[in-house]
Amino acid sequence: MRRLSYRHALREAFDEELARDPMVMLMGEEVAQYNGAYKVTEGLWAKWGDKRVMDTPISEAGFIGMGVGASMLGVRPVMELMFWSFYTVAWDQIINNAGMVRYMSGGLINCPIVIRGPANSGTNVGATHSHTPENVIAQFPGMKCVVPATAYDAKGLMKAAIRDNDPVMFMENTLLYGEEWDVPDNSELPDGELVIPLGVADIKREGSDITLVCHGRAVHTCLKAAEILQSEHGISAEVVDLRSIRPLDEETIFNSVRKTHRLICVDENKPFGSIGSQIAAMVQQHCFDELDAPVLRVNSLDAPAFYSPPLEKIQNPTPEVVVARALEIC
Amino acid sequence: MSSPIQNKPASHTKAAINVSLSVEKKRGLYRDLCRIRRFEQISLKYYNAGKMGGFLHLYIGQEAVAVGCVSLMGENDHIITAYRDHGHALAVGMDMNACMAELFGKRTGCSKGKGGSMHYFAPDKNYWGGHGIVAGQTPLGTGLAFGLKYKGLKGAAMCFLGDGAVNQGSFHESLNLAALFGLPIVFIIENNGYSMGTSQKRSSAYPGCLAERAVGYGMAWKQLNGEDLYEVRAGVHDALERARNENKPTLLEITTYRYQGHSVADANKFKYRTKEEVERYEREHDPIHIFKTHLLKEGVLDEAGVATIDQAAIAEAEASAQFAGQSAYPEPAEIFDDVYWEVDQKTEAGQTGRHFFND
Ligand SMILES: Cc1ncc(C[n+]2csc(CCOP(=O)(O)OP(=O)(O)O)c2C)c(N)n1
Ligand SMILES: [Mg+2]
């Protein structure tokens, strides 16, 4: 088993998919010659050249729409938003074109695209650069949305996303790019490659007293909280990493709640209409008799991202807050 | 990058708008240039010492553009720019302490620590930011011009953007709106040759220069050399007068150069361009040096006067960092201030229905 950074794992996924299918190509601002603003695509332009790895001007609506159009002819563009926050500039292309064309054409057309890039706050880059739009995107039927928390998941989910025939919105995290995890070499794998299907959650830590449902960086917040709950309070928390937001693995969530009877949804969305809101609604409906306490949510504090470093730090869920909320219901 | 057009100092120096400058005003312009450069050099020092977070996009090398343009502003003239916004802020007269404290994330900052480097604003000085989304400010600038015309005020908006921002749809829509509605605006492309690591040639299709795209909108345009403050003033003055007197927009392209990386985090700053190129600009095209040479030749300043101004700028910038360092961070409760006007003012509207959803 090798240790691989999150960015390196993504790069491997691109490299393997570029090799597998000549229709796969990467594009975005600074992805080619600059090697990526966050070095995710480093070395790929040198290896694959201008046609497969392409720099674009700062024209998000234009180049993303161009990728959507090309995908209707069977090209499989993987498009980087330097920050997912810039989705607002390309909103019409993403939602109305990529998201709706299949339905409006009565199924005649599909858009096998991936739009990817970092979608996180917590780096003091201000309100406009700190959006976490997975809840916004997942609101639209036709869209798929994936948020990996580890290098292993990032690689396997990216390969599945590229092979998927629907638009997949892939949300990474600048605070995780440099972190390392175990990622098997292809030679160690029975199928010779790592592909993780969309719509399958992963239990990152087993437990019996309370379920923490989370995704993205909040997974690591929850894992730390679970450690504190165990060591300081003797509470055994189960950490369910959604990995994929839409499609969503509701069975894994429900099974965990049936075991622990308590649930906190933790994510870095703003609370109104967060991913946790959706899950809370589903769990109270489908697991009502299993619950021994109200479902709680821990979200980013309900204001735009604060620039000031110490203030932004407390805006996002911390292990301490998760522990405090858990103690309220355990 | 093509080398900047050749300087013709004599003609710009003799432009009426420059000839009319008093000795005091000229010294003031030199002081503004030095204050911006020293502020930024010192902010870089404290950034590297870990006193700030996020991005720091420095304006060093481009100072004559902001100072030259702002020096032409009258009571009803307004400006707006992108995230490389410190120079414009200091030029309009924002308090240096408040600017530095904003970088430090302190509550004494110009945006109370909420905006950071990319988001300076001073509506009282007709400065509308400070915007992080590339070209996002260009419709807003168009709106400032629309507002002036709507209110019947004689003034103009100056809307700054980078050479990379010219490829956003919102900018093209703005050009059309401004020309169609006859708005008093000057769009100013600060062309420093690069958008992050991408040279102008690799990002844009254009006829002779970027400003020439104005032809497609039937709009006046001109290319200026931004290393000479006198040239900036002469060219921008004409465009401002066209806006104020005729309600006609202009697209200007001012060639300039940034010495630092795109932001402090730019790891490739000597990969997409050579160290020699940067050093050549510092040596041969430095706007502060060029303006100093003018003033020495004109006898407006002598070497001692120049040094005094620069020393004062260094001292002021260092003092601003001390001020910022000693200021308090905002309180957690302040996170929920400044989200809604009505809530902040405790109006009836602000107290009706739930506005925040923390639990
Ligand atoms: C919509 C959007 N896309 C991308 C970015 C990331 N970004 C910030 S600045 C920049 C380069 C802009 O270059 P230019 O317009 O030439 O301005 P300069 O930085 O040279 O002043 C990029 C790609 C952004 N902030 N907003
Ligand atoms: Mg530029």
Short mmCIF file of C-alpha atoms in Angstrom, two decimals, chain A:
data_model
loop_
_atom_site.label_atom_id
_atom_site.label_comp_id
_atom_site.label_asym_id
_atom_site.label_seq_id
_atom_site.Cartn_x
_atom_site.Cartn_y
_atom_site.Cartn_z
CA MET A 1 0.00 0.00 0.00
CA ARG A 2 1.26 3.48 -0.88
CA ARG A 3 0.68 6.82 0.78
CA LEU A 4 -0.71 9.31 -1.70
CA SER A 5 -1.86 12.89 -1.36
CA TYR A 6 -5.41 13.81 -2.28
CA ARG A 7 -4.18 15.90 -5.22
CA HIS A 8 -1.87 13.15 -6.40
CA ALA A 9 -4.69 10.62 -6.23
CA LEU A 10 -6.86 12.84 -8.42
CA ARG A 11 -3.99 13.26 -10.85
CA GLU A 12 -3.64 9.50 -11.14
CA ALA A 13 -7.34 9.20 -11.86
CA PHE A 14 -7.04 11.76 -14.68
CA ASP A 15 -3.94 10.13 -16.07
CA GLU A 16 -5.55 6.68 -16.15
CA GLU A 17 -8.79 7.96 -17.69
CA LEU A 18 -6.92 10.02 -20.31
CA ALA A 19 -5.12 6.81 -21.24
CA ARG A 20 -8.29 4.71 -21.27
CA ASP A 21 -10.54 6.90 -23.43
CA PRO A 22 -9.41 9.35 -26.11
CA MET A 23 -12.65 11.32 -25.63
CA VAL A 24 -11.63 12.29 -22.09
CA MET A 25 -9.94 15.68 -21.93
CA LEU A 26 -9.20 18.24 -19.21
CA MET A 27 -9.76 21.95 -19.44
CA GLY A 28 -9.81 24.99 -17.21
CA GLU A 29 -7.91 28.07 -16.14
CA GLU A 30 -4.22 27.36 -15.57
CA VAL A 31 -4.70 23.57 -15.64
CA ALA A 32 -2.15 22.96 -18.41
CA GLN A 33 1.02 25.02 -18.59
CA TYR A 34 0.82 26.36 -15.02
CA ASN A 35 0.17 22.80 -13.77
CA GLY A 36 -3.02 23.85 -11.99
CA ALA A 37 -3.54 26.63 -9.46
CA TYR A 38 -3.43 23.93 -6.77
CA LYS A 39 -1.12 21.59 -8.69
CA VAL A 40 -3.79 18.94 -9.09
CA THR A 41 -3.07 18.53 -12.82
CA GLU A 42 0.71 18.82 -12.49
CA GLY A 43 2.61 17.10 -15.28
CA LEU A 44 -0.46 16.13 -17.30
CA TRP A 45 -0.05 18.79 -19.99
CA ALA A 46 3.59 17.81 -20.42
CA LYS A 47 2.52 14.19 -20.85
CA TRP A 48 -0.69 14.54 -22.86
CA GLY A 49 -0.25 17.78 -24.76
CA ASP A 50 -2.48 20.66 -25.81
CA LYS A 51 -5.35 18.65 -27.20
CA ARG A 52 -6.04 16.60 -24.09
CA VAL A 53 -5.12 19.15 -21.41
CA MET A 54 -6.19 22.65 -22.31
CA ASP A 55 -5.84 26.07 -20.74
CA THR A 56 -8.87 28.30 -21.09
CA PRO A 57 -9.34 32.04 -20.73
CA ILE A 58 -11.17 33.33 -17.67
CA SER A 59 -14.57 32.71 -19.24
CA GLU A 60 -16.37 30.23 -17.00
CA ALA A 61 -19.76 30.54 -18.69
CA GLY A 62 -18.12 30.18 -22.08
CA PHE A 63 -15.78 27.27 -21.55
CA ILE A 64 -18.13 25.27 -19.36
CA GLY A 65 -20.93 25.75 -21.85
CA MET A 66 -18.48 24.73 -24.57
CA GLY A 67 -17.72 21.54 -22.66
CA VAL A 68 -21.42 20.82 -22.23
CA GLY A 69 -21.95 21.28 -25.96
CA ALA A 70 -19.00 19.07 -26.87
CA SER A 71 -20.30 16.39 -24.52
CA MET A 72 -23.50 16.21 -26.57
CA LEU A 73 -21.25 14.91 -29.39
CA GLY A 74 -19.56 12.41 -27.11
CA VAL A 75 -16.50 14.30 -25.90
CA ARG A 76 -16.01 13.75 -22.15
CA PRO A 77 -14.62 17.00 -20.78
CA VAL A 78 -13.41 17.23 -17.20
CA MET A 79 -13.61 20.93 -16.46
CA GLU A 80 -11.89 22.67 -13.60
CA LEU A 81 -13.35 25.59 -11.77
CA MET A 82 -10.30 27.10 -10.08
CA PHE A 83 -12.67 27.49 -7.15
CA TRP A 84 -16.09 25.90 -7.19
CA SER A 85 -17.23 29.30 -5.94
CA PHE A 86 -17.00 30.54 -9.53
CA TYR A 87 -19.90 28.29 -10.49
CA THR A 88 -22.07 31.38 -10.16
CA VAL A 89 -20.53 32.79 -13.33
CA ALA A 90 -21.40 29.60 -15.24
CA TRP A 91 -24.71 28.86 -13.53
CA ASP A 92 -26.91 28.94 -16.60
CA GLN A 93 -24.65 26.56 -18.51
CA ILE A 94 -24.41 24.16 -15.59
CA ILE A 95 -28.02 24.07 -14.49
CA ASN A 96 -30.10 24.91 -17.53
CA ASN A 97 -27.91 23.32 -20.16
CA ALA A 98 -26.05 20.41 -18.57
CA GLY A 99 -28.79 19.74 -16.04
CA MET A 100 -31.94 20.06 -18.12
CA VAL A 101 -31.14 19.18 -21.72
CA ARG A 102 -31.65 15.48 -21.22
CA TYR A 103 -35.13 15.95 -19.78
CA MET A 104 -36.23 18.58 -22.25
CA SER A 105 -35.11 16.46 -25.17
CA GLY A 106 -37.13 13.55 -23.88
CA GLY A 107 -33.95 11.59 -23.26
CA LEU A 108 -32.41 12.14 -26.69
CA ILE A 109 -29.32 13.86 -25.30
CA ASN A 110 -27.00 13.26 -22.37
CA CYS A 111 -24.05 15.22 -21.00
CA PRO A 112 -21.14 13.10 -19.79
CA ILE A 113 -19.21 15.91 -18.17
CA VAL A 114 -17.38 16.39 -14.90
CA ILE A 115 -17.04 19.83 -13.36
CA ARG A 116 -14.47 19.77 -10.59
CA GLY A 117 -12.44 21.96 -8.27
CA PRO A 118 -12.15 22.91 -4.64
CA ALA A 119 -15.36 23.79 -2.80
CA ASN A 120 -14.55 24.79 0.73
CA SER A 121 -14.25 27.65 3.12
CA GLY A 122 -11.72 27.91 5.92
CA THR A 123 -8.81 29.45 4.03
CA ASN A 124 -9.55 33.14 4.67
CA VAL A 125 -10.20 33.98 1.05
CA GLY A 126 -13.40 35.86 1.76
CA ALA A 127 -17.08 35.34 1.15
CA THR A 128 -17.03 35.14 -2.65
CA HIS A 129 -14.39 32.39 -2.71
CA SER A 130 -15.69 30.22 0.13
CA HIS A 131 -18.87 28.64 -1.13
CA THR A 132 -19.80 25.00 -0.57
CA PRO A 133 -22.49 24.54 -3.21
CA GLU A 134 -23.15 20.80 -2.94
CA ASN A 135 -26.57 21.44 -1.39
CA VAL A 136 -27.40 24.00 -4.07
CA ILE A 137 -26.33 21.68 -6.90
CA ALA A 138 -27.97 18.59 -5.43
CA GLN A 139 -31.25 20.48 -5.43
CA PHE A 140 -31.49 19.97 -9.18
CA PRO A 141 -32.68 16.62 -10.54
CA GLY A 142 -30.37 15.76 -13.42
CA MET A 143 -27.28 16.69 -11.45
CA LYS A 144 -24.97 14.32 -9.63
CA CYS A 145 -22.73 15.52 -6.86
CA VAL A 146 -19.69 13.92 -5.22
CA VAL A 147 -17.57 15.18 -2.30
CA PRO A 148 -14.65 12.90 -1.41
CA ALA A 149 -12.95 13.16 1.97
CA THR A 150 -9.82 11.09 1.36
CA ALA A 151 -7.28 10.42 -1.39
CA TYR A 152 -8.61 6.88 -1.80
CA ASP A 153 -12.16 8.09 -2.30
CA ALA A 154 -11.03 10.97 -4.50
CA LYS A 155 -9.33 8.64 -6.94
CA GLY A 156 -12.03 5.99 -7.07
CA LEU A 157 -14.89 8.45 -7.28
CA MET A 158 -13.19 10.56 -9.94
CA LYS A 159 -12.76 7.55 -12.18
CA ALA A 160 -16.43 6.67 -11.74
CA ALA A 161 -17.45 10.29 -12.32
CA ILE A 162 -15.55 10.45 -15.61
CA ARG A 163 -17.18 7.21 -16.79
CA ASP A 164 -20.64 8.32 -15.73
CA ASN A 165 -22.91 9.42 -18.56
CA ASP A 166 -24.57 12.21 -16.60
CA PRO A 167 -23.15 15.54 -15.41
CA VAL A 168 -21.17 14.97 -12.22
CA MET A 169 -20.25 17.91 -10.01
CA PHE A 170 -17.09 16.90 -8.19
CA MET A 171 -16.16 18.95 -5.15
CA GLU A 172 -12.65 18.86 -3.75
CA ASN A 173 -11.03 20.69 -0.89
CA THR A 174 -7.93 22.90 -0.78
CA LEU A 175 -7.38 21.94 2.86
CA LEU A 176 -7.19 18.26 1.91
CA TYR A 177 -5.07 18.45 -1.28
CA GLY A 178 -1.81 18.00 0.63
CA GLU A 179 -3.04 15.34 3.08
CA GLU A 180 -2.01 11.73 2.50
CA TRP A 181 -3.88 8.46 2.77
CA ASP A 182 -3.32 4.84 1.81
CA VAL A 183 -4.16 4.31 -1.84
CA PRO A 184 -3.45 0.90 -3.37
CA ASP A 185 -1.40 0.62 -6.52
CA ASN A 186 -3.42 -0.83 -9.40
CA SER A 187 -1.27 -3.98 -9.25
CA GLU A 188 -2.61 -4.64 -5.75
CA LEU A 189 -6.24 -4.53 -6.85
CA PRO A 190 -8.26 -7.52 -8.07
CA ASP A 191 -9.81 -5.51 -10.93
CA GLY A 192 -6.53 -3.76 -11.69
CA GLU A 193 -8.02 -0.37 -10.90
CA LEU A 194 -9.81 1.66 -8.27
CA VAL A 195 -13.35 2.70 -9.19
CA ILE A 196 -15.84 3.60 -6.46
CA PRO A 197 -19.45 3.71 -7.62
CA LEU A 198 -21.39 6.91 -6.99
CA GLY A 199 -24.13 6.55 -4.41
CA VAL A 200 -22.28 4.36 -1.92
CA ALA A 201 -21.49 5.79 1.51
CA ASP A 202 -18.58 4.61 3.60
CA ILE A 203 -18.52 3.99 7.33
CA LYS A 204 -15.27 5.67 8.32
CA ARG A 205 -15.57 4.60 11.96
CA GLU A 206 -17.91 2.07 13.49
CA GLY A 207 -19.81 2.89 16.65
CA SER A 208 -22.94 2.00 18.56
CA ASP A 209 -24.22 5.04 20.50
CA ILE A 210 -24.63 7.84 17.98
CA THR A 211 -24.34 8.34 14.21
CA LEU A 212 -22.48 11.27 12.74
CA VAL A 213 -23.38 11.70 9.06
CA CYS A 214 -20.98 13.92 7.17
CA HIS A 215 -19.06 14.48 3.94
CA GLY A 216 -15.94 16.25 2.74
CA ARG A 217 -13.75 17.85 5.35
CA ALA A 218 -16.48 17.48 7.96
CA VAL A 219 -15.63 13.76 7.94
CA HIS A 220 -12.32 14.58 9.60
CA THR A 221 -14.03 16.91 12.05
CA CYS A 222 -16.35 14.04 12.96
CA LEU A 223 -13.54 11.50 13.26
CA LYS A 224 -11.79 13.78 15.77
CA ALA A 225 -15.06 14.34 17.61
CA ALA A 226 -15.62 10.57 17.73
CA GLU A 227 -12.20 10.09 19.29
CA ILE A 228 -12.95 12.67 21.97
CA LEU A 229 -16.38 11.19 22.61
CA GLN A 230 -14.83 7.76 23.08
CA SER A 231 -11.81 8.72 25.15
CA GLU A 232 -13.38 11.40 27.34
CA HIS A 233 -17.02 10.38 27.55
CA GLY A 234 -17.14 6.68 26.77
CA ILE A 235 -19.54 7.35 23.88
CA SER A 236 -19.14 5.25 20.77
CA ALA A 237 -19.85 7.30 17.64
CA GLU A 238 -20.28 5.91 14.14
CA VAL A 239 -19.01 8.16 11.37
CA VAL A 240 -20.86 7.77 8.06
CA ASP A 241 -19.14 9.49 5.15
CA LEU A 242 -21.71 10.09 2.41
CA ARG A 243 -19.03 10.50 -0.29
CA SER A 244 -21.76 10.95 -2.86
CA ILE A 245 -24.51 13.49 -2.21
CA ARG A 246 -26.69 12.71 -5.20
CA PRO A 247 -27.17 9.79 -5.71
CA LEU A 248 -27.37 9.30 -1.94
CA ASP A 249 -26.88 6.04 -0.06
CA GLU A 250 -29.88 6.29 2.24
CA GLU A 251 -29.74 2.65 3.35
CA THR A 252 -26.35 3.05 4.99
CA ILE A 253 -27.65 6.09 6.88
CA PHE A 254 -30.85 4.37 7.96
CA ASN A 255 -29.03 1.19 9.03
CA SER A 256 -26.65 3.20 11.16
CA VAL A 257 -29.51 5.08 12.81
CA ARG A 258 -31.31 1.79 13.46
CA LYS A 259 -28.20 0.70 15.32
CA THR A 260 -27.36 3.88 17.28
CA HIS A 261 -30.79 5.57 17.56
CA ARG A 262 -29.19 9.02 17.56
CA LEU A 263 -28.11 11.21 14.67
CA ILE A 264 -26.19 14.40 14.11
CA CYS A 265 -25.69 15.65 10.56
CA VAL A 266 -22.45 17.58 10.24
CA ASP A 267 -21.51 19.54 7.14
CA GLU A 268 -19.93 22.85 6.16
CA ASN A 269 -23.01 24.15 4.35
CA LYS A 270 -24.96 27.05 5.74
CA PRO A 271 -27.83 25.57 7.73
CA PHE A 272 -30.79 26.62 5.58
CA GLY A 273 -31.36 23.77 3.16
CA SER A 274 -28.05 22.07 3.99
CA ILE A 275 -27.33 18.44 3.15
CA GLY A 276 -28.07 17.73 6.80
CA SER A 277 -31.55 19.22 6.40
CA GLN A 278 -32.38 16.72 3.68
CA ILE A 279 -31.06 13.81 5.69
CA ALA A 280 -32.88 14.91 8.82
CA ALA A 281 -36.13 15.01 6.89
CA MET A 282 -35.57 11.51 5.46
CA VAL A 283 -34.54 9.99 8.77
CA GLN A 284 -37.45 11.36 10.78
CA GLN A 285 -39.80 10.01 8.14
CA HIS A 286 -38.26 6.58 7.66
CA CYS A 287 -36.71 5.88 11.05
CA PHE A 288 -39.12 7.71 13.36
CA ASP A 289 -39.57 4.80 15.73
CA GLU A 290 -35.85 4.18 15.89
CA LEU A 291 -34.93 7.64 17.16
CA ASP A 292 -34.25 8.21 20.85
CA ALA A 293 -33.52 11.91 20.40
CA PRO A 294 -34.20 14.68 17.93
CA VAL A 295 -31.94 14.76 14.89
CA LEU A 296 -29.44 17.61 15.24
CA ARG A 297 -27.43 19.44 12.61
CA VAL A 298 -24.04 21.11 12.90
CA ASN A 299 -23.35 23.55 10.08
CA SER A 300 -21.25 26.54 9.20
CA LEU A 301 -22.52 29.57 11.15
CA ASP A 302 -25.23 31.35 9.21
CA ALA A 303 -23.39 34.33 7.74
CA PRO A 304 -21.12 34.77 4.70
CA ALA A 305 -17.53 33.62 5.23
CA PHE A 306 -15.62 36.02 7.50
CA TYR A 307 -12.14 36.92 6.24
CA SER A 308 -10.45 37.32 9.62
CA PRO A 309 -8.62 34.02 10.27
CA PRO A 310 -9.62 33.44 13.92
CA LEU A 311 -13.23 34.31 13.17
CA GLU A 312 -13.55 32.12 10.10
CA LYS A 313 -12.15 29.26 12.12
CA ILE A 314 -15.13 29.30 14.46
CA GLN A 315 -17.60 29.68 11.61
CA ASN A 316 -17.06 26.10 10.49
CA PRO A 317 -17.97 23.01 12.51
CA THR A 318 -15.23 22.05 14.97
CA PRO A 319 -14.81 18.75 16.81
CA GLU A 320 -15.58 20.59 20.05
CA VAL A 321 -18.95 21.78 18.80
CA VAL A 322 -19.82 18.32 17.51
CA VAL A 323 -18.89 16.81 20.88
CA ALA A 324 -20.98 19.38 22.75
CA ARG A 325 -24.01 18.68 20.57
CA ALA A 326 -23.54 14.93 20.97
CA LEU A 327 -23.48 15.27 24.73
CA GLU A 328 -26.84 17.04 24.57
CA ILE A 329 -28.52 13.93 23.21
CA CYS A 330 -26.45 11.04 24.57
#
